[in-house]
Coordinates of N, CA and C in Angstrom, one line a residue:
A1 N -50.2 -10.9 7.6 CA -49.5 -11.4 8.6 C -48.8 -10.1 9.0
L2 N -48.9 -9.8 10.8 CA -47.4 -8.6 10.3 C -47.0 -9.1 11.1
A3 N -45.3 -8.4 11.8 CA -43.9 -9.2 11.6 C -44.4 -9.5 12.8
A4 N -45.1 -9.5 13.9 CA -45.2 -9.1 15.4 C -46.3 -9.7 16.0
S5 N -46.3 -10.5 17.1 CA -48.1 -10.5 17.5 C -48.0 -9.4 18.8
T6 N -49.1 -8.5 18.3 CA -49.4 -7.3 19.0 C -50.3 -6.8 18.6
T7 N -51.6 -5.9 19.7 CA -52.6 -5.6 19.0 C -52.8 -4.1 18.3
Y8 N -53.2 -4.1 17.0 CA -53.1 -2.8 16.0 C -54.4 -2.1 16.6
R9 N -54.8 -1.4 17.2 CA -55.7 -0.7 17.4 C -56.3 0.6 16.3
N10 N -57.7 0.8 16.8 CA -58.1 2.1 15.3 C -57.4 3.1 15.4
R11 N -57.3 3.4 14.1 CA -56.5 4.4 14.2 C -54.9 4.3 13.9
S12 N -54.5 3.2 14.1 CA -53.2 2.7 13.9 C -52.3 2.4 12.8
V13 N -52.7 2.6 11.5 CA -52.1 3.0 10.2 C -52.1 4.2 9.9
A14 N -51.0 4.6 8.9 CA -51.2 5.5 7.8 C -49.8 5.4 6.6
V15 N -50.4 6.0 5.9 CA -49.4 5.3 4.7 C -49.0 6.6 4.2
G16 N -48.1 7.1 3.3 CA -46.8 7.9 2.8 C -46.1 7.6 2.2
N17 N -45.9 8.4 1.3 CA -44.3 8.2 0.2 C -44.2 7.0 -0.4
G18 N -45.0 5.6 -0.1 CA -45.5 4.7 -0.8 C -44.8 3.5 0.2
V19 N -44.9 3.9 2.1 CA -44.9 3.2 2.7 C -46.0 3.5 3.3
A20 N -46.5 2.1 4.0 CA -47.6 2.0 4.9 C -46.7 1.6 6.3
V21 N -47.3 2.1 7.9 CA -47.1 2.1 8.6 C -48.0 1.2 9.5
A22 N -47.8 0.7 10.6 CA -49.1 0.6 11.6 C -47.9 0.5 13.0
V23 N -48.7 1.1 13.6 CA -48.0 1.4 15.3 C -48.8 1.0 16.4
S24 N -48.2 0.4 17.3 CA -48.9 -0.4 18.8 C -47.7 -0.2 19.6
G25 N -48.1 -1.2 20.6 CA -47.4 -1.6 22.1 C -47.4 -2.9 22.2
A26 N -46.0 -3.1 23.0 CA -46.5 -4.7 23.7 C -45.0 -4.6 24.5
P27 N -45.3 -4.7 25.5 CA -46.2 -4.1 26.6 C -46.4 -2.6 26.8
A28 N -46.9 -2.3 26.7 CA -46.2 -0.3 27.3 C -44.9 -0.2 26.5
T29 N -45.0 -0.3 25.2 CA -43.7 0.2 24.7 C -44.0 0.4 23.3
P30 N -43.6 1.5 22.8 CA -43.7 1.7 21.2 C -43.4 1.0 20.6
Y31 N -44.2 0.7 19.0 CA -43.7 -0.7 18.4 C -44.1 0.0 16.9
A32 N -43.5 -0.2 16.4 CA -44.0 0.0 14.6 C -43.6 -1.0 13.7
V33 N -44.3 -1.0 12.7 CA -44.0 -1.9 11.8 C -44.2 -1.7 10.2
Y34 N -43.6 -1.8 8.8 CA -43.8 -0.8 7.9 C -43.5 -1.8 6.5
S35 N -44.4 -1.4 5.9 CA -44.4 -2.1 4.5 C -44.2 -1.1 3.0
T36 N -43.3 -1.7 2.3 CA -43.1 -1.0 0.9 C -43.2 -1.5 0.0
D37 N -44.2 -2.8 0.4 CA -45.2 -3.3 -1.2 C -46.4 -3.8 -0.8
A38 N -47.4 -2.2 -0.6 CA -48.7 -2.3 -0.6 C -49.6 -3.0 0.9
G39 N -48.8 -3.6 1.6 CA -49.1 -3.9 2.8 C -49.0 -5.8 2.7
D40 N -48.3 -6.4 1.7 CA -48.3 -7.8 1.2 C -47.0 -7.9 2.5
T41 N -46.1 -7.8 2.7 CA -44.9 -7.9 3.8 C -45.0 -6.8 4.9
W42 N -44.3 -7.3 6.0 CA -44.2 -6.2 6.9 C -42.8 -6.2 7.7
N43 N -42.4 -5.4 7.9 CA -41.1 -5.5 8.9 C -41.1 -4.9 9.9
V44 N -40.3 -5.4 10.9 CA -40.4 -4.5 12.3 C -39.4 -3.5 12.4
A45 N -39.8 -1.9 12.9 CA -39.3 -1.0 12.4 C -38.5 -1.3 13.7
T46 N -37.6 0.3 13.6 CA -36.7 0.6 14.7 C -37.0 1.5 15.7
I47 N -37.2 1.4 16.8 CA -37.4 2.4 18.1 C -36.3 3.1 18.6
N48 N -36.1 4.1 18.3 CA -34.8 4.7 19.1 C -35.8 5.9 20.3
G49 N -34.9 5.9 21.1 CA -35.0 7.4 22.7 C -35.9 7.2 23.7
F50 N -36.2 5.8 23.9 CA -37.7 5.7 24.5 C -37.4 4.9 25.9
T51 N -36.9 5.2 26.9 CA -36.5 4.4 27.9 C -37.8 4.3 28.9
G52 N -37.3 3.1 29.7 CA -38.8 2.5 30.6 C -39.8 2.2 30.2
S53 N -40.7 2.1 30.5 CA -42.5 1.7 29.5 C -43.3 3.1 29.2
P54 N -42.7 3.9 28.4 CA -43.5 5.0 28.2 C -45.0 5.1 27.3
G55 N -45.3 3.9 27.1 CA -46.7 3.5 26.4 C -46.7 3.3 25.1
E56 N -47.8 2.8 24.8 CA -47.9 2.1 23.2 C -48.3 3.2 22.1
A57 N -47.9 2.9 21.1 CA -47.9 4.3 20.1 C -49.2 3.8 19.1
F58 N -50.1 5.4 19.5 CA -51.0 4.8 18.3 C -51.1 6.3 17.3
S59 N -52.4 6.4 16.6 CA -52.6 7.3 16.0 C -51.5 7.8 14.9
P60 N -50.8 7.2 14.0 CA -50.0 7.7 13.2 C -50.2 8.6 11.7
V61 N -49.9 10.0 11.4 CA -50.0 10.2 10.5 C -48.9 11.0 9.7
Y62 N -49.4 10.9 8.6 CA -48.0 11.2 7.1 C -48.0 12.5 6.9
G63 N -47.3 13.8 6.9 CA -47.0 14.6 6.3 C -45.9 15.5 6.3
N64 N -46.3 15.9 5.0 CA -44.5 16.7 4.1 C -43.4 16.0 4.8
G65 N -43.5 14.6 4.1 CA -42.7 13.7 4.2 C -41.7 12.8 5.4
W66 N -43.0 13.0 6.6 CA -42.9 12.7 7.7 C -43.6 11.6 8.3
F67 N -43.5 10.9 9.2 CA -44.7 10.3 9.8 C -44.3 10.4 11.5
F68 N -45.5 10.4 12.0 CA -45.7 11.3 13.4 C -46.7 10.4 14.3
A69 N -46.4 9.7 15.7 CA -47.5 9.0 16.3 C -47.3 9.5 17.5
T70 N -48.1 9.6 18.5 CA -48.4 9.4 19.5 C -48.0 8.7 20.3
V71 N -47.2 8.5 21.5 CA -47.0 7.8 22.4 C -47.4 7.9 23.7
N72 N -47.7 9.0 24.6 CA -48.0 9.2 25.7 C -48.3 10.5 26.0
A73 N -48.5 10.6 27.2 CA -49.2 12.0 27.7 C -48.1 13.5 27.2
I74 N -46.4 13.1 27.1 CA -45.7 13.8 27.0 C -44.5 13.3 25.9
Q75 N -44.9 12.8 24.9 CA -43.9 11.9 24.1 C -44.6 11.8 23.1
G76 N -44.2 11.4 21.9 CA -44.2 11.0 20.3 C -43.4 10.6 19.7
M77 N -43.5 10.0 18.6 CA -42.3 9.6 17.5 C -42.6 9.6 15.9
R78 N -41.3 9.9 15.8 CA -41.8 10.5 14.1 C -40.3 9.5 13.4
S79 N -40.7 9.6 12.1 CA -39.6 8.8 11.1 C -39.9 9.6 9.6
N80 N -39.1 9.8 9.2 CA -39.3 10.0 7.5 C -38.7 8.8 6.4
D81 N -39.1 7.6 7.3 CA -39.0 6.3 6.0 C -39.9 5.5 6.8
G82 N -40.5 5.5 7.8 CA -41.1 4.7 8.6 C -40.2 3.4 9.0
Q83 N -39.4 3.0 9.1 CA -38.0 1.7 9.0 C -37.9 2.6 10.6
T84 N -37.1 3.6 11.0 CA -36.6 4.0 11.5 C -37.6 5.4 12.6
W85 N -37.5 4.9 14.1 CA -38.4 6.2 14.6 C -37.7 6.4 15.7
D86 N -37.7 7.9 15.8 CA -36.8 8.6 17.2 C -38.2 9.4 18.2
A87 N -38.0 9.1 19.4 CA -39.0 9.9 20.4 C -38.4 11.4 20.3
V88 N -39.5 12.0 20.2 CA -39.6 13.5 20.4 C -40.4 13.8 21.8
G89 N -40.3 14.6 22.7 CA -41.1 15.0 23.2 C -41.8 16.5 23.0
F90 N -43.0 17.0 23.6 CA -43.7 17.7 23.4 C -44.4 18.1 25.2
T91 N -45.2 19.3 25.4 CA -45.5 19.6 26.5 C -46.6 18.6 26.8
S92 N -47.3 18.5 27.6 CA -48.4 17.6 28.5 C -49.9 17.7 27.7
V93 N -50.3 17.1 27.5 CA -51.1 16.3 27.0 C -52.2 15.5 27.3
P94 N -52.3 15.8 28.7 CA -53.0 14.4 29.5 C -54.0 13.2 28.8
S95 N -54.8 14.0 28.0 CA -55.7 13.0 27.3 C -56.0 13.6 25.7
Y96 N -56.0 13.1 24.8 CA -55.9 13.8 23.8 C -56.4 12.4 22.5
D97 N -57.1 12.8 21.8 CA -57.8 12.2 21.1 C -57.2 11.5 19.3
I98 N -56.3 13.2 19.2 CA -56.4 13.4 17.9 C -55.2 13.8 17.5
A99 N -54.3 13.1 16.6 CA -53.3 13.4 15.8 C -53.0 14.1 14.4
G100 N -53.0 14.7 14.0 CA -53.3 15.2 12.3 C -52.2 15.9 11.7
Y101 N -52.3 16.0 10.7 CA -51.4 16.6 9.8 C -52.1 17.9 8.9
A102 N -51.9 19.0 8.7 CA -52.9 20.0 8.3 C -52.3 21.2 8.0
I103 N -52.5 21.7 7.6 CA -51.8 23.3 7.3 C -50.6 23.3 7.0
G104 N -49.8 22.6 6.8 CA -47.9 22.5 6.6 C -47.8 22.3 8.4
K105 N -48.4 21.8 9.0 CA -48.2 21.5 10.8 C -48.5 20.3 10.9
F106 N -48.0 19.7 11.8 CA -48.3 18.2 12.8 C -49.1 18.6 14.2
F107 N -50.0 18.6 14.2 CA -50.9 18.5 15.9 C -51.3 17.5 16.6
V108 N -51.3 17.9 17.9 CA -52.1 17.0 19.0 C -53.1 17.4 19.7
V109 N -54.2 17.4 19.5 CA -55.5 17.8 20.0 C -55.9 17.0 21.3
G110 N -56.1 17.8 22.4 CA -56.7 17.0 23.5 C -58.3 17.4 23.3
S111 N -58.9 16.4 24.2 CA -60.2 15.7 24.3 C -60.8 17.1 24.4
T112 N -60.3 18.1 25.2 CA -60.7 19.0 25.9 C -59.9 20.5 25.7
D113 N -60.5 21.7 25.9 CA -59.4 22.4 26.0 C -58.8 22.8 27.1
G114 N -59.4 22.1 28.3 CA -58.5 22.0 29.4 C -56.9 21.4 29.1
F115 N -57.4 20.7 28.0 CA -55.9 19.7 27.8 C -55.3 20.1 27.0
G116 N -55.7 20.9 26.2 CA -55.0 21.9 25.1 C -54.8 21.6 23.9
I117 N -54.3 22.3 22.8 CA -53.4 21.7 21.2 C -52.0 21.9 21.5
R118 N -51.6 21.0 21.1 CA -50.1 21.0 20.3 C -49.7 20.9 19.0
Y119 N -48.7 21.9 18.3 CA -48.6 22.0 17.1 C -46.8 22.3 16.5
S120 N -46.5 21.5 15.7 CA -45.1 21.0 15.2 C -45.1 21.7 13.5
S121 N -44.4 22.9 13.3 CA -44.0 23.7 12.5 C -42.6 22.9 11.6
D122 N -42.3 21.8 12.6 CA -40.6 21.8 12.0 C -40.8 20.0 11.8
N123 N -41.7 19.2 11.1 CA -41.7 18.0 11.0 C -41.7 17.2 12.3
A124 N -42.6 17.7 13.4 CA -43.0 17.0 14.4 C -41.1 17.0 15.2
A125 N -40.4 17.7 15.4 CA -39.1 17.8 15.8 C -39.6 18.4 17.2
T126 N -40.1 19.5 17.4 CA -40.1 20.5 18.4 C -41.7 20.8 18.4
W127 N -42.2 20.7 19.7 CA -43.8 21.6 19.9 C -44.5 22.6 20.6
S128 N -45.1 23.2 20.2 CA -45.5 24.6 20.8 C -46.8 24.2 21.1
S129 N -47.4 24.8 22.6 CA -48.7 24.9 22.4 C -49.5 26.0 22.2
A130 N -50.6 25.9 21.4 CA -51.8 26.6 20.8 C -52.3 27.6 22.2
S131 N -52.4 28.9 21.6 CA -53.1 29.8 22.9 C -54.6 30.2 22.3
S132 N -55.2 31.0 23.0 CA -56.6 31.6 22.1 C -57.3 30.4 22.2
L133 N -57.8 29.7 23.1 CA -58.4 28.4 22.5 C -59.9 28.7 22.9
P134 N -60.8 28.2 21.9 CA -62.1 28.5 22.3 C -62.6 27.6 23.2
S135 N -63.4 27.5 24.3 CA -64.2 26.5 25.5 C -64.5 25.4 24.3
Y136 N -64.0 24.1 24.6 CA -64.4 23.0 23.8 C -64.5 21.5 24.8
V137 N -65.4 20.6 24.4 CA -65.5 18.8 25.2 C -65.7 18.6 24.3
G138 N -64.7 17.2 23.6 CA -65.4 16.3 23.2 C -64.7 16.2 21.5
A139 N -63.3 17.1 21.8 CA -63.1 16.9 20.2 C -62.5 14.9 20.1
S140 N -63.2 15.0 18.4 CA -62.8 13.4 18.3 C -62.6 12.8 17.3
G141 N -62.9 13.8 16.0 CA -62.5 13.5 15.2 C -61.5 13.5 14.0
K142 N -61.9 13.5 12.7 CA -60.1 13.4 12.3 C -59.8 14.6 11.9
M143 N -58.6 15.1 11.4 CA -58.1 16.6 11.5 C -58.2 16.6 9.9
A144 N -58.7 17.6 9.4 CA -58.3 17.9 7.8 C -58.5 19.2 7.4
D145 N -57.8 19.9 6.1 CA -57.6 20.8 6.3 C -58.0 21.3 5.0
D146 N -58.4 22.9 4.2 CA -58.8 23.2 2.6 C -57.5 23.7 2.0
G147 N -56.4 23.5 2.7 CA -55.0 24.2 2.1 C -54.5 25.5 3.5
T148 N -55.8 26.3 3.6 CA -55.6 27.3 4.8 C -55.8 27.2 5.8
T149 N -57.1 26.3 6.0 CA -57.5 26.2 7.7 C -57.3 24.9 7.9
A150 N -57.0 24.7 9.2 CA -57.5 23.2 9.8 C -58.6 22.9 10.6
M151 N -59.2 21.9 10.1 CA -60.7 21.7 11.3 C -60.5 20.5 11.9
V152 N -61.2 20.6 13.2 CA -61.3 19.3 14.1 C -62.8 19.4 14.6
P153 N -63.1 18.3 14.1 CA -64.5 18.7 14.6 C -64.9 17.6 16.1
G154 N -66.1 17.2 16.7 CA -66.2 17.2 18.0 C -67.9 17.0 18.5
W155 N -68.3 16.6 19.4 CA -69.8 16.3 19.7 C -69.7 16.3 21.4
N156 N -70.6 17.7 21.9 CA -70.7 17.6 23.2 C -72.2 17.8 23.8
A157 N -72.5 16.9 24.2 CA -74.2 17.1 24.8 C -74.8 16.8 23.8
G158 N -74.9 16.3 22.8 CA -75.8 16.6 21.4 C -75.6 17.6 21.1
T159 N -74.6 18.2 20.5 CA -74.3 19.3 20.0 C -73.2 19.5 19.1
G160 N -72.6 19.3 17.9 CA -71.2 19.0 17.1 C -70.9 20.6 16.8
F161 N -69.7 20.5 16.8 CA -68.6 21.9 16.5 C -67.6 21.0 15.9
V162 N -67.0 22.2 14.8 CA -65.5 22.3 14.9 C -65.1 23.4 15.2
I163 N -63.4 22.8 15.3 CA -62.5 24.1 15.6 C -61.7 24.6 14.8
T164 N -61.2 25.3 14.0 CA -60.6 25.9 12.9 C -59.2 26.6 13.7
T165 N -58.5 26.9 12.7 CA -57.2 27.9 12.9 C -56.2 27.6 11.4
T166 N -55.8 29.0 11.3 CA -55.1 29.2 10.1 C -53.5 29.2 10.5
D167 N -53.4 29.3 12.0 CA -51.7 29.5 12.0 C -51.2 28.4 12.6
G168 N -52.2 27.2 13.6 CA -52.0 26.6 14.3 C -52.0 27.1 15.4
N169 N -51.6 28.1 16.3 CA -51.6 28.9 17.3 C -52.8 29.8 17.9
T170 N -53.6 29.6 17.0 CA -54.9 30.7 17.7 C -56.2 29.8 16.8

């Protein structure tokens, strides 16, 4: 049982450094819980820096000692312990499907090239926009890397594709 009644959607759990986190929203406000005992018990996390109803949290990822989750088209939240989260902003990505950690960077990938790709080299504190994007529609898979190249899969009109980067920018 989780610490509060809210809906936890697909891609709402991440694990890192012995901590499991689940993110959600109730209603339209970022929400997170954490577990330090392999999911047996859950506690409500503290969320700082949001005003109004910014949106639900989703797609948490873990990398380099930090958790990051997207919140809406212009915000996310990050935590180094899963217990206390702080709001962070980035340049708008109106429709994004993927948050990931690869090649030492956090990423937010828009579902099409028109929505763009954002990346952070400082543990999701600040964000930059990728340039020189290939034309794509339908990015929707899990981000992965082989240590030197980050990869994002997708599907469009019966054709699969993989977007790759070695630096996050191009």
